[in-house]
Structures are given as C-alpha cells and as structure tokens.
Amino acid sequence: MRLLIILIIYIICAFGSKALLAQSGLSILVKAKVYNSKNEPVQGALVQSQERDSILSYTDDQGAFSLNVLPGENLKVAALGYKAKFLPASNSLSIIRLTASDLDTIFVKTPFQRISKADVFGDVSVVDEQALLTKNYTTGSLDGLEAFVPGYNGNSIWGMGTYLMLVDGVPRDANNVMPSEIDQISVLKGVGAIALYGSKGAKGVINITTKRGQPFDNKIAVRANMGAFVPVAYPKYLGSAEYMTLYNEARNNDSLPALYDQQEIYHYASAENPYRYPNVDYYSDNYLKRVYNRYDATAEISGGNDKARYYTNMGFYTEGSLLDFGMAKQNRNNRFSLRGNVDIKINRFIKGRIDATASFYDGRGINADYWGAAATVRPNRFIPLIPIDFIEGDDQSSLLYVENSNHIIDGKYLLGGTQLDQTNTLGTIYAGGYNKYISRQFQFSSGIDADLKDILPGLKFKSNFAVDYATAYSLSYNYDYATYEPIWNSYSGVDLISSLNKYGNDATSGTQNASNSWYRQTIAFYGLFSYDQTFGNQNNISAELVANGYQQSESQIYHRVSNANLGLHLGYNYDEKYYVDFNGAYVHSAKLPEKHREALSPTLSLAWRISKEKFMHSGTGFINDLKLTASAGILNTDLDISDYYIYQGYYTVNGSWYGWKDGVGFQATESRRGDNPDMRFPKRKEINLGFEGLFFNSSLQLNGHFFRSSSEGNIIQAASLFPSYFTSYWPVSSFIPYVNYDNDLRTGIDFGMDYHKMLGKLDVNIGLNGTYYNTKATQRAEVYEDDYQYRQGKNIDGIWGLQNLGFFESQQDIDNSPTQSFGEVHPGDIKYKDQNGDGVINSQDEVFLGKGGWFGAPFTIGMNLTLTYKKLTLFLYAIGRYGAYGIKNNSYYWVYGDGKYSEVVRNRWTEATKATATYPRLTTGSSDNNFRTSDFWMYKTDRFDLSKIQLNYDMTDLLRRKQFVKALSVYISGSNILTLAGQNDVLELNIGSAPQTRFYNIGVQANF
C-alpha cells in the first residue's frame, strides 16, 4: 500500500507539471460567450466534452470563457435555461432551449452509466455537491440530503429500508468520504433505476462520485475551519435530598420501612458538607465543558491536460470531547485522509483510471462509560473525591495512605469509593488508564475505458476493479487504583475524617492490551460494453451489458457477503420525445438452495416528453419542458434473508440432558428446523408514475412521483403454517422450515420544486422536497383469537401495546376492574382497557397504537433557500419529519427499583396528587404492570428542524492582484440550530450517551 501511494503521488506530480502541460499541441484555444434570452451574457456556463468525459470551461465574470478543444470535438454548453452545440471551426454557439430537467448538472453519474439529465427517468435524483459546498460547508457526506432529494428520508429510500451505498461504484462507507472530495451524489429510487445493481441494490442505491481533474484547469483550493459543539440539552435528575425523600416514599408504597431518616436527608439538603453528604451532578461544570472544538483543513490540487488529469485531496480534522476532568481531558479524535484520482489517455481509443484513498483515524478515550454512569448512578451513592485537609491530624494511618498514594487529584483529594463501589466510573477516569482506538482504511481501484468505434461506431467498453481493506483495533492501558471510604466525626459542629477504609491498590503496570480487533476486505468488479448511437438525428439506440459483483469478508463472520449479477440495458428514444428502456439483471445468491440461486429481474420504463408535441406549443408558452414517466418491474433480492443455509434443516450437537430412573443421564440430539429445498428469492414488485418539467422560462422546476411497491415472499419460520406435531416442547425440537410467505406493501409519493428568480440584484433560489409513504403488512402467518390483533392489514412498522385508562384511584377501583396479569397492582398504577372483555388484562389486549417510523418518518419535507446579493450569500435548509410515534421506555422514564430518579417522577401519583398526576406511583419493585409498551408512554416524533444556516462573503474583489490568490471567501455557519416540536424535551434528550449538540463554525476558502 505504501508503494501504491508513492506511485500515485509520482503520477500526480509527473502529469501535474507545467512542462508537460505546455507540450500539448493537439488542441486549439477558442473564446466564446453564452447569452440568455435577453441577449445578456450568462455567468457560470458549463462546457462538457462528450469525447473527453469532462468539463473543459473556465467562465469569467463577463460570461466569457476560454478553452482548449480538439479539432472536431463535440461540446455541450449548459447555461441558464438553454443548451448549445459548439462548433470549433466557426468559433460559434448554436443556442436552443434547454430541455433537461436539471440546470445544475449536465450528466447524471452512476457507476454504469453517464446519462444526459434530459434523458434520465424520474426515479433518479442528483445533488451537485461541488456547487452545494460553495455555500454549505458540512462535515458529513450525506448531511441534509433530505432537503435536496425527494424520496429520501434519512433512513431509507421510499421507506424500503437499508439501501446500497456506493462510492465510485464500490460498496463503501459514506462516512469515509469527506464532502470536499465529492463531485456528485446520485440517488436511485425506482426499480428501473436500480435493476442493474442486482440483489443488494433492490431497496435503492446511493452513489457518491468523487472529483476528478479537468484538463487545462489547474488549481489549488484550500479550506480551513474552526468550529465549536454546544450541547443542546442535558437530562435533569433529582438531587440527593429529593431522591432520598422520594425513595422513602417508594418503599412506603411497597409497605417497606424508610431507608433514610429525616435528619440525614436534612444534612444532604443543606449542602453544609458536600463531601460528607454528596450531591453529585454528572452534568455539572465539575465534569463537563460548556463547548468543545473541531478544527479541519483541506487542500485540493487538480488539473492536467488532454493526456492526463489528476485530482488530489488531503484532509485533516481533530475534535475533542465534553469531558473535562482526569484523563478524559486528553480525549480527542483525529483523522487524516489522502485521495488521489488519476485519468490517463493511453491513446485515442483507450483511457485508464487509477484511484487510491487512505484514511487514518485515531481516537483517545477512557476506560469507562461516563454517560452510562451519568444516567444510572444515584447522586448520594458515594463521594467521588475526598479532601485531604479534612483528615484529622493525628490519624496517622490515613495520612500514610495519602503519603503513599499515586493519585492525589489536584494535590488536594483522594479518590472516593465504598465497599460496593471499590472501582467506579469517576475513579477510573481519574486513575484507571486510557485507551486508543485505531482505524485504517485503504481503497484502491483502477479501470480501463475503451472507445471501440473503429469496430462499431458508438460501441465502448468500461471496467473497474477495486480492493478495499479496513481494519480497526483498540489499545488500552488499564491501571489499578485504590479508593477510600471516609469515616466522619463531628467536633463542635466541625466535620472531620477520623479514619479511611481502603479498597484496592495503586498499580501502574504499563502493560498495553490489544482488543476489539476487526477487519473487512472488499473486492469489487464490474465490466460493461455499451452502445449509444443516433440515426437520422432522431432515433437514438442505447444498450449496455454489465457484469457486476463484489464480495466482502469480515472478521468473526464465517460467510462472505456476496453480490453477483449480469445486467442488460436496452433503450430507445425518438427525437428526445418518446423513450423506452428495458433494464434487467440475472442475479445470483448463495443464500438460496442450489436449484434456485439464480433469477431474472426485468423492468420496463417509458417516458413521453409531451412538451415537444405540437398541441403543447399553442397557448402553453409557460411550459419549457415537461416529461411524463412510468416504470414497472420485478426485482429478486436476498437482502431480507437473515443468514446463509437457512434452507437446510439442522440438528443440535449438544442437546438437552435426560435422566433415567437408574440415575444415568444422556444427551439428546434435537431438531431445530426442517429443510426447504424450494426456497426462492423474495421479490420487489413495483410500478411508479412521475412527471418532471421546467416552467416560466425555466425558472421553475417541478417533479413528482407516485410509487406502489410490493415486497412478496419474505422468508419466515412460522408455526402457524404447519401442524402442531412439527414441534415439541420437551425435548425442544422443531421441524418447521423457513418458507417464502410474508408480503408487504408500500405506497407513496415524492415531490420536488426548485425556483430561481432575479429580483433586481437579489438572486433568489428556493427548493422544496417531500416524501410521504404508507406501509401495510398484506400477508402474515398468524393466528389470534381476536381479530383486532392481526398484524395483517396494519403498518409494517406499527407499535403494538395496551391502551391505558389512567391510574387506579383506589383498592375498590382495582377490585372492580379486570384482573391484571402483569403483577400485583396498587392505587396509582396504570389501568388498561380490556379489549376482548374476558375480565383479564394480558397480551391479548394489545392493539395497534400507531406508526413507529422504523424506516424513517412517513412524511418528510425538506426546504433550502439561497439568497445572493452582490458578493454576499445566505444559505439555509430545514427538514420536517411527521407522522410517527415513539415510546418513552428508557431509564429516564421507566424508573423503578433503586434506579436514578429524573424530574419526571415529580408528577407521580400520590393520594394528594391523584387528580393531576402524570406519572405512576413510585415503587422499588420492577413494576411490570406500569413499564410496558402502552399508549401511556407514547409521544409524537413530529419535528421541524432548522438544520443549517450559513452566510458567505466573496472577498475576491478585495484582492489587489489575483496572480497568486485567484479567489477568496469567508463564511460562518450554524448546524442543528432550532427544533420546533411538541416533544422537544424528549426529542432533544440523549440518555446514556453523549448529548446532542449544535455546531457553530467559521471558515475560509481560497483558490490558487
């Protein structure tokens, strides 16, 4: 790998030299301008070479551009609402009205196809990340994608579940690509768009295309940022005195004596001696910073000529943590990455690509779960730090402990503990050592593109081979340390420590422990022949034959994850008016029986550019482009097959033990499932209809799609489908096989709008995107006594539970109510509705409560706004998510036993508060009746987030000379700024993990 990186750097340096650029004598320099309908020069025109597969232009402030072209080279120029064909011989542009539905992107870039946006069907969305990054600095490659792509809701595409994530056509992690490296993000949604990607792409595909160098456009771009994370909200737990008082109440509710006397509680409440009567707040400034910082820097170097092009990205970021004590002060994460993409023109027929990426991630942490302890350890449990100056002067044994201790905190404290807390989270952070997390990823890919026009005009070959390797492991230094429990005495009202009980010993071994080692290897390949030719200027025929596959090996996982398929594309369009596309794949999966491991996935797509019809030309001048689309298909997929070999029955080697009368025991062999040699692929059957168009002189872009997608033959192991004698309960045996049975249905719409208008000198751009879908379980193997419990016909991601009727008001209320089967109940416990009237509250009374949003909120809406006035640009985006519910079921809300009390228990039920109580009575038991899924704990997850605001200022005109610095801009931004929701107190709260944060940043970007 080191040799590979050296080779890439060498190639970049070699082809990046000015000497080599100057040698190119095969091209000519021309100048031209693009004008709009008002005969005004258009700024920001993009020129695309069909032969060279790249953007060739540089556009200045006057709308003019200079470029090197080959004689006879076919160029496309995309301007605001228009396109043009450039004729080098006459140095002229022939401008015609733009019929593409995306003005920002000339081509949609997918691994197998580069399609003119005008010819793309509506189930593909594209984000131009290069253009977006100029106004939206972000730290994550998919941040805010919901605000720009209809159909994507953050967790899934069209509510389907896990999608296939590709980077340059290879299955890779999105978080290993920094936004500055990205050229374009393509989101493929419908069956026609994803068929070529085989089984693993059946729930949608997101492809990130990284940047590549452009010929005769040598540049260096540098970006630096400094940001701060500010916590949004912390949990609110009760202090020691209040906790002790309410814990006594809980014991009283359980007919147990009080644990704490009132005098003791008084001392804790008075805060007279926080060391003797501790009130530990894990979320205070004693342990946490108010903010922590992030710094990053990126350098991009790109350019080349018609022989070779290069792009290099070097990036580094570092960020700290909120913890501000002990060894946690050194917590920090660092990442350094290097990417090199090189394109080489070997001859006039063959081009090659060599890409390499290396990322180095190092994190330093602590050997304790601080946030877990913050959510569970009671405030009065122990004293974290014992002040040395409180030790009595004649307590020589305790002073000897001090003298011999290796851990005197701040020169004033010993580590506190108890017999039950001899080691604890705080002590470990102070003295228990630290750990390092190390992750390395190396990615290499290469490919060959061949133009076979001498064999057949329009015939091309493209291939790509990639090998990725990711590894991670932890190194820890685990130190032993002593803790001390003080014995207090009072002398004339003065508290002193008369002795210490010591637990454990200080020992720093220096031994380094390696653990959590992990690796993953990915090998991916695709090769394709493509054909694209236009006959008679109107009849375009396209075809592709694709062989595609990848295999991933991962540590501690026996079977490799594989995907292999043969894809075929056949397309025809007449005059960019009528389109017919066939996309299909012949897929293979080793998860199925040998006779059923292959299947054909066919799709058919149609499109009609109705705006080119003669009847649309009269009285419809506001329509610049309008295309109607329809797609249908069947995709075979193994994504939801849980494991390999489940089509085979198997027997246990070590079953249950049985004893005979003579006392001799034997071990049984037990069946766990039966064979199903007829198991087949689950299928995604879909039809989707859509439209997309440009209106009002191309200032308004609209698109919308309806989809109906059925997932059929999902694999289950269900006892209800087989006679009862297929199972036995002692010994535990089952001959029930896995079978194709369950069916799901998803229906929905997505829509998008983009509006661009000049209001005087103010440039306004507004984008709006949305998705709504509904899920339904259309077939389930189930048997219930009561019809209302059937999952069939209800939402796939539904929440099922009990309906509450408030609290039991009295013992008489309990006696007059149905029998509770979830444990003994008392006044103040939750009362449930007896759905079937059998006089018993049990699992048969569980009903459908609402959508759970497992695949994302059913309704997602995103908007983005760009306002530009002269050199000042304001950008923002916001995302709304509606229609789902959650359950408040973590330890912050379900408080029982000796758990830590949060502020929600203040509204508990008591005899005095039963008219206004919103929380059940307190108990030291498990309270199985109260703490179970029911609508009592439900809440709406509806929210609208102002996710980003950024203000940019272009300082280029302030530069006196632009010989060295060509462009300069500064910006400030804020992320996760505001959440508008009815349940902010729930949605913005993290329990047992680091808090949510807002991120404020200032940055600068310069081009050289």
CSV table of C-alpha atoms in Angstrom, one decimal, residues 34-373:
chain,number,residue,atom,x,y,z
A,34,VAL,CA,-23.2,32.2,-23.8
A,35,TYR,CA,-26.2,34.5,-23.9
A,36,ASN,CA,-29.7,34.2,-22.4
A,37,SER,CA,-33.0,35.1,-24.0
A,38,LYS,CA,-32.4,38.8,-23.2
A,39,ASN,CA,-29.1,38.7,-25.1
A,40,GLU,CA,-27.2,39.1,-21.8
A,41,PRO,CA,-24.0,37.1,-21.0
A,42,VAL,CA,-24.7,34.2,-18.8
A,43,GLN,CA,-22.3,33.6,-15.9
A,44,GLY,CA,-21.3,30.1,-14.8
A,45,ALA,CA,-21.8,28.3,-18.1
A,46,LEU,CA,-20.6,24.7,-18.1
A,47,VAL,CA,-19.0,23.2,-21.1
A,48,GLN,CA,-18.9,19.4,-21.4
A,49,SER,CA,-16.9,17.3,-23.8
A,50,GLN,CA,-18.5,14.1,-24.9
A,51,GLU,CA,-15.2,12.8,-26.1
A,52,ARG,CA,-13.2,13.6,-23.0
A,53,ASP,CA,-15.9,12.9,-20.4
A,54,SER,CA,-15.1,16.1,-18.6
A,55,ILE,CA,-15.9,19.8,-18.1
A,56,LEU,CA,-13.5,22.0,-20.0
A,57,SER,CA,-14.5,25.5,-19.4
A,58,TYR,CA,-13.4,28.5,-17.4
A,59,THR,CA,-16.1,31.2,-17.1
A,60,ASP,CA,-15.2,34.7,-16.0
A,61,ASP,CA,-17.4,37.4,-14.6
A,62,GLN,CA,-18.4,38.6,-18.0
A,63,GLY,CA,-19.8,35.3,-19.1
A,64,ALA,CA,-16.9,34.6,-21.5
A,65,PHE,CA,-14.8,31.5,-21.4
A,66,SER,CA,-11.6,30.3,-23.0
A,67,LEU,CA,-11.0,26.6,-23.6
A,68,ASN,CA,-8.8,24.2,-25.4
A,69,VAL,CA,-10.6,21.9,-27.7
A,70,LEU,CA,-9.5,19.2,-30.2
A,71,PRO,CA,-10.5,19.9,-33.9
A,72,GLY,CA,-13.9,18.5,-34.5
A,73,GLU,CA,-14.6,17.8,-30.8
A,74,ASN,CA,-18.2,17.7,-29.9
A,75,LEU,CA,-19.0,20.0,-26.9
A,76,LYS,CA,-22.2,20.8,-25.0
A,77,VAL,CA,-22.7,24.1,-23.3
A,78,ALA,CA,-25.3,24.3,-20.5
A,79,ALA,CA,-26.5,27.8,-19.5
A,80,LEU,CA,-29.5,29.1,-17.6
A,81,GLY,CA,-32.4,27.5,-19.4
A,82,TYR,CA,-30.6,26.8,-22.6
A,83,LYS,CA,-28.1,24.4,-24.2
A,84,ALA,CA,-25.8,24.9,-27.2
A,85,LYS,CA,-23.7,22.9,-29.5
A,86,PHE,CA,-20.3,24.5,-30.0
A,87,LEU,CA,-18.6,24.3,-33.4
A,88,PRO,CA,-14.8,24.8,-33.1
A,89,ALA,CA,-14.3,25.5,-36.8
A,90,SER,CA,-16.5,28.6,-36.8
A,91,ASN,CA,-16.0,29.5,-33.1
A,92,SER,CA,-19.8,29.8,-32.7
A,93,LEU,CA,-22.5,28.6,-30.4
A,94,SER,CA,-25.9,27.4,-31.7
A,95,ILE,CA,-28.3,28.0,-28.8
A,96,ILE,CA,-31.5,26.2,-28.4
A,97,ARG,CA,-34.0,25.9,-25.5
A,98,LEU,CA,-32.8,23.6,-22.7
A,99,THR,CA,-35.0,20.5,-22.3
A,100,ALA,CA,-33.1,19.0,-19.4
A,101,SER,CA,-34.8,19.0,-16.0
A,102,ASP,CA,-31.7,19.8,-14.0
A,103,LEU,CA,-29.9,23.0,-14.8
A,104,ASP,CA,-27.0,22.4,-12.5
A,105,THR,CA,-25.8,19.1,-13.9
A,106,ILE,CA,-25.1,18.1,-17.4
A,107,PHE,CA,-24.8,14.4,-16.8
A,108,VAL,CA,-26.1,12.1,-14.1
A,109,LYS,CA,-23.1,10.0,-13.0
A,110,THR,CA,-23.8,6.4,-11.9
A,111,PRO,CA,-21.2,3.6,-11.9
A,112,PHE,CA,-22.5,2.0,-15.1
A,113,GLN,CA,-24.0,5.0,-16.9
A,114,ARG,CA,-23.4,8.6,-17.6
A,115,ILE,CA,-26.7,9.9,-18.8
A,116,SER,CA,-27.7,13.4,-20.0
A,117,LYS,CA,-30.1,14.7,-17.5
A,118,ALA,CA,-32.5,15.3,-20.3
A,119,ASP,CA,-32.7,11.6,-20.8
A,120,VAL,CA,-32.9,10.4,-17.2
A,121,PHE,CA,-36.1,8.9,-16.0
A,122,GLY,CA,-37.8,10.5,-13.0
A,123,ASP,CA,-36.8,7.9,-10.3
A,124,VAL,CA,-33.2,9.3,-10.2
A,125,SER,CA,-32.2,12.4,-8.2
A,126,VAL,CA,-28.9,14.2,-8.3
A,127,VAL,CA,-27.1,16.6,-5.9
A,128,ASP,CA,-24.2,18.7,-7.3
A,129,GLU,CA,-22.1,18.6,-4.2
A,130,GLN,CA,-19.3,20.8,-5.7
A,131,ALA,CA,-21.8,23.6,-6.2
A,132,LEU,CA,-23.5,23.0,-2.9
A,133,LEU,CA,-20.3,23.0,-0.9
A,134,THR,CA,-19.5,26.6,-2.0
A,135,LYS,CA,-22.4,27.8,0.1
A,136,ASN,CA,-22.9,24.9,2.6
A,137,TYR,CA,-19.9,23.7,4.5
A,138,THR,CA,-20.7,20.4,6.1
A,139,THR,CA,-18.8,17.6,7.9
A,140,GLY,CA,-20.8,14.6,6.7
A,141,SER,CA,-21.1,13.3,3.1
A,142,LEU,CA,-24.9,12.8,3.4
A,143,ASP,CA,-25.7,15.6,5.8
A,144,GLY,CA,-29.1,17.2,5.0
A,145,LEU,CA,-29.7,15.1,1.9
A,146,GLU,CA,-33.4,15.1,2.7
A,147,ALA,CA,-33.5,18.8,2.0
A,148,PHE,CA,-32.3,18.3,-1.6
A,149,VAL,CA,-33.6,14.8,-2.7
A,150,PRO,CA,-37.3,13.8,-2.8
A,151,GLY,CA,-37.8,10.2,-1.8
A,152,TYR,CA,-35.0,10.1,0.8
A,153,ASN,CA,-36.0,10.4,4.4
A,154,GLY,CA,-32.6,9.9,6.2
A,155,ASN,CA,-33.0,6.2,7.0
A,156,SER,CA,-34.3,4.8,3.7
A,157,ILE,CA,-35.4,5.5,0.1
A,158,TRP,CA,-39.2,5.4,-0.3
A,159,GLY,CA,-39.4,3.7,3.1
A,160,MET,CA,-37.8,0.5,1.8
A,161,GLY,CA,-35.1,0.1,4.5
A,162,THR,CA,-31.4,-0.4,4.0
A,163,TYR,CA,-30.1,0.9,0.7
A,164,LEU,CA,-26.9,0.1,-1.2
A,165,MET,CA,-24.2,2.7,-0.5
A,166,LEU,CA,-21.6,3.1,-3.3
A,167,VAL,CA,-18.6,5.3,-3.6
A,168,ASP,CA,-17.4,5.5,-7.2
A,169,GLY,CA,-19.4,2.3,-7.8
A,170,VAL,CA,-17.8,0.3,-5.0
A,171,PRO,CA,-19.7,-0.7,-1.7
A,172,ARG,CA,-18.1,1.7,0.8
A,173,ASP,CA,-18.9,3.6,3.9
A,174,ALA,CA,-20.3,7.1,3.3
A,175,ASN,CA,-18.6,8.4,6.4
A,176,ASN,CA,-15.2,7.6,4.9
A,177,VAL,CA,-15.7,10.3,2.2
A,178,MET,CA,-15.4,13.9,3.2
A,179,PRO,CA,-17.7,16.4,1.4
A,180,SER,CA,-14.8,18.2,-0.2
A,181,GLU,CA,-14.0,15.1,-2.1
A,182,ILE,CA,-17.4,14.7,-3.6
A,183,ASP,CA,-18.4,15.7,-7.1
A,184,GLN,CA,-22.0,14.4,-7.3
A,185,ILE,CA,-24.4,12.3,-5.2
A,186,SER,CA,-26.9,10.2,-7.2
A,187,VAL,CA,-30.0,8.7,-5.5
A,188,LEU,CA,-31.6,5.9,-7.5
A,189,LYS,CA,-35.1,5.0,-6.3
A,190,GLY,CA,-37.3,3.1,-8.7
A,191,VAL,CA,-36.9,-0.4,-10.0
A,192,GLY,CA,-35.9,0.8,-13.4
A,193,ALA,CA,-33.0,2.8,-12.0
A,194,ILE,CA,-31.7,0.1,-9.6
A,195,ALA,CA,-32.2,-3.1,-11.6
A,196,LEU,CA,-28.6,-3.2,-12.9
A,197,TYR,CA,-27.2,-3.3,-9.4
A,198,GLY,CA,-28.6,-6.7,-8.6
A,199,SER,CA,-29.9,-8.2,-5.4
A,200,LYS,CA,-28.2,-5.9,-3.0
A,201,GLY,CA,-29.5,-2.8,-4.7
A,202,ALA,CA,-33.1,-3.8,-4.5
A,203,LYS,CA,-34.0,-1.2,-1.8
A,204,GLY,CA,-32.4,1.7,-3.6
A,205,VAL,CA,-28.9,2.9,-4.4
A,206,ILE,CA,-26.9,6.0,-3.4
A,207,ASN,CA,-23.8,6.5,-5.4
A,208,ILE,CA,-21.2,9.1,-4.4
A,209,THR,CA,-18.9,10.2,-7.3
A,210,THR,CA,-15.7,11.7,-6.2
A,211,LYS,CA,-14.0,14.6,-8.0
A,212,ARG,CA,-11.6,14.2,-10.9
A,213,GLY,CA,-9.2,16.6,-12.5
A,214,GLN,CA,-10.2,18.7,-15.5
A,215,PRO,CA,-7.8,19.4,-18.4
A,216,PHE,CA,-6.3,22.9,-18.7
A,217,ASP,CA,-7.9,23.9,-15.4
A,218,ASN,CA,-5.0,23.7,-12.9
A,219,LYS,CA,-5.9,24.9,-9.5
A,220,ILE,CA,-5.2,24.6,-5.8
A,221,ALA,CA,-8.1,25.0,-3.4
A,222,VAL,CA,-7.6,25.3,0.4
A,223,ARG,CA,-10.2,25.3,3.0
A,224,ALA,CA,-9.8,25.7,6.8
A,225,ASN,CA,-12.5,25.7,9.5
A,226,MET,CA,-12.8,26.2,13.2
A,227,GLY,CA,-15.9,25.1,15.0
A,228,ALA,CA,-17.5,24.6,18.4
A,229,PHE,CA,-20.0,22.0,19.6
A,230,VAL,CA,-22.5,23.2,22.1
A,231,PRO,CA,-24.8,20.7,24.0
A,232,VAL,CA,-28.5,21.2,23.2
A,233,ALA,CA,-29.9,19.7,26.4
A,234,TYR,CA,-28.9,17.5,29.4
A,235,PRO,CA,-31.1,15.1,31.4
A,236,LYS,CA,-32.4,16.6,34.6
A,237,TYR,CA,-32.0,14.2,37.6
A,238,LEU,CA,-33.1,14.9,41.2
A,239,GLY,CA,-30.6,15.9,43.8
A,240,SER,CA,-29.7,13.7,46.7
A,241,ALA,CA,-32.2,15.0,49.3
A,242,GLU,CA,-35.1,14.9,46.9
A,243,TYR,CA,-34.1,11.5,45.7
A,244,MET,CA,-33.8,10.1,49.2
A,245,THR,CA,-37.2,11.6,50.1
A,246,LEU,CA,-38.9,10.0,47.1
A,247,TYR,CA,-37.1,6.7,47.6
A,248,ASN,CA,-38.5,6.5,51.1
A,249,GLU,CA,-41.9,7.2,49.5
A,250,ALA,CA,-41.4,4.3,47.1
A,251,ARG,CA,-40.6,2.0,49.9
A,252,ASN,CA,-43.6,3.1,51.8
A,253,ASN,CA,-45.7,2.4,48.7
A,254,ASP,CA,-44.3,-1.1,48.8
A,255,SER,CA,-45.0,-1.5,52.6
A,256,LEU,CA,-41.3,-1.3,53.4
A,257,PRO,CA,-39.7,0.9,56.1
A,258,ALA,CA,-37.9,4.1,55.2
A,259,LEU,CA,-34.2,3.7,54.3
A,260,TYR,CA,-33.2,7.3,55.1
A,261,ASP,CA,-34.1,9.2,58.3
A,262,GLN,CA,-35.2,12.9,58.1
A,263,GLN,CA,-32.1,14.1,59.9
A,264,GLU,CA,-29.9,12.5,57.3
A,265,ILE,CA,-32.0,14.0,54.5
A,266,TYR,CA,-31.7,17.4,56.1
A,267,HIS,CA,-27.9,17.3,56.0
A,268,TYR,CA,-27.9,16.4,52.3
A,269,ALA,CA,-30.4,19.2,51.6
A,270,SER,CA,-28.4,21.8,53.5
A,271,ALA,CA,-25.3,21.3,51.4
A,272,GLU,CA,-23.3,22.1,54.5
A,273,ASN,CA,-20.6,19.5,53.7
A,274,PRO,CA,-20.8,18.2,50.1
A,275,TYR,CA,-18.0,15.7,50.9
A,276,ARG,CA,-19.8,14.0,53.7
A,277,TYR,CA,-23.3,14.4,52.2
A,278,PRO,CA,-22.6,14.3,48.4
A,279,ASN,CA,-24.9,15.5,45.8
A,280,VAL,CA,-23.1,14.5,42.6
A,281,ASP,CA,-24.3,16.1,39.4
A,282,TYR,CA,-22.7,14.3,36.4
A,283,TYR,CA,-23.8,17.1,34.1
A,284,SER,CA,-22.3,20.0,36.0
A,285,ASP,CA,-19.3,22.1,35.2
A,286,ASN,CA,-17.3,20.0,37.6
A,287,TYR,CA,-17.1,17.3,34.9
A,288,LEU,CA,-18.1,18.9,31.6
A,289,LYS,CA,-17.0,21.7,29.3
A,290,ARG,CA,-19.6,24.1,28.0
A,291,VAL,CA,-18.3,23.6,24.5
A,292,TYR,CA,-15.7,21.6,22.7
A,293,ASN,CA,-13.9,22.4,19.4
A,294,ARG,CA,-13.4,20.9,16.0
A,295,TYR,CA,-10.7,22.1,13.5
A,296,ASP,CA,-10.2,20.9,10.0
A,297,ALA,CA,-8.2,21.8,6.9
A,298,THR,CA,-8.4,20.5,3.3
A,299,ALA,CA,-6.2,21.0,0.3
A,300,GLU,CA,-7.2,20.1,-3.2
A,301,ILE,CA,-4.8,20.0,-6.2
A,302,SER,CA,-6.2,19.3,-9.6
A,303,GLY,CA,-5.6,19.8,-13.3
A,304,GLY,CA,-4.0,18.1,-16.2
A,305,ASN,CA,-4.2,18.2,-20.0
A,306,ASP,CA,-5.6,16.1,-22.8
A,307,LYS,CA,-3.2,13.4,-21.9
A,308,ALA,CA,-3.6,13.1,-18.2
A,309,ARG,CA,-5.7,14.5,-15.4
A,310,TYR,CA,-5.3,14.4,-11.7
A,311,TYR,CA,-7.2,15.2,-8.5
A,312,THR,CA,-5.6,15.1,-5.1
A,313,ASN,CA,-7.4,15.8,-1.8
A,314,MET,CA,-5.6,15.9,1.6
A,315,GLY,CA,-7.7,16.5,4.6
A,316,PHE,CA,-7.3,16.6,8.4
A,317,TYR,CA,-9.6,17.2,11.2
A,318,THR,CA,-9.4,17.0,15.0
A,319,GLU,CA,-12.1,17.3,17.6
A,320,GLY,CA,-12.2,17.0,21.4
A,321,SER,CA,-14.9,15.9,23.8
A,322,LEU,CA,-17.1,17.4,26.6
A,323,LEU,CA,-15.4,15.6,29.4
A,324,ASP,CA,-13.2,18.0,31.4
A,325,PHE,CA,-11.5,16.0,34.2
A,326,GLY,CA,-9.0,13.4,34.8
A,327,MET,CA,-7.6,11.5,31.9
A,328,ALA,CA,-10.7,12.4,29.9
A,329,LYS,CA,-9.2,15.9,29.3
A,330,GLN,CA,-7.0,14.2,26.7
A,331,ASN,CA,-9.9,12.7,24.8
A,332,ARG,CA,-9.6,13.6,21.1
A,333,ASN,CA,-10.3,12.2,17.7
A,334,ASN,CA,-8.1,12.8,14.7
A,335,ARG,CA,-8.5,11.8,11.1
A,336,PHE,CA,-6.1,12.3,8.2
A,337,SER,CA,-7.0,11.3,4.7
A,338,LEU,CA,-5.4,11.3,1.3
A,339,ARG,CA,-7.2,10.7,-2.1
A,340,GLY,CA,-5.6,10.6,-5.5
A,341,ASN,CA,-7.7,10.2,-8.7
A,342,VAL,CA,-5.7,9.9,-11.9
A,343,ASP,CA,-7.0,9.7,-15.5
A,344,ILE,CA,-4.6,8.8,-18.3
A,345,LYS,CA,-5.3,8.9,-22.0
A,346,ILE,CA,-3.2,6.0,-23.3
A,347,ASN,CA,-4.1,6.5,-26.9
A,348,ARG,CA,-7.1,7.9,-28.9
A,349,PHE,CA,-9.1,4.7,-28.1
A,350,ILE,CA,-8.1,3.8,-24.5
A,351,LYS,CA,-8.2,5.7,-21.3
A,352,GLY,CA,-7.2,4.4,-17.8
A,353,ARG,CA,-8.1,5.3,-14.3
A,354,ILE,CA,-6.1,4.8,-11.1
A,355,ASP,CA,-7.6,5.9,-7.8
A,356,ALA,CA,-6.3,5.4,-4.3
A,357,THR,CA,-7.5,6.5,-0.9
A,358,ALA,CA,-6.0,6.2,2.5
A,359,SER,CA,-7.6,7.3,5.8
A,360,PHE,CA,-6.1,7.2,9.2
A,361,TYR,CA,-8.4,7.6,12.2
A,362,ASP,CA,-7.1,7.8,15.8
A,363,GLY,CA,-9.1,8.3,18.9
A,364,ARG,CA,-8.2,8.6,22.5
A,365,GLY,CA,-10.7,7.7,25.2
A,366,ILE,CA,-11.2,6.5,28.7
A,367,ASN,CA,-11.8,3.0,30.1
A,368,ALA,CA,-15.2,3.8,31.5
A,369,ASP,CA,-18.7,4.5,30.2
A,370,TYR,CA,-19.2,8.0,31.6
A,371,TRP,CA,-22.6,8.7,30.0
A,372,GLY,CA,-23.9,5.4,31.1
A,373,ALA,CA,-22.9,6.1,34.7
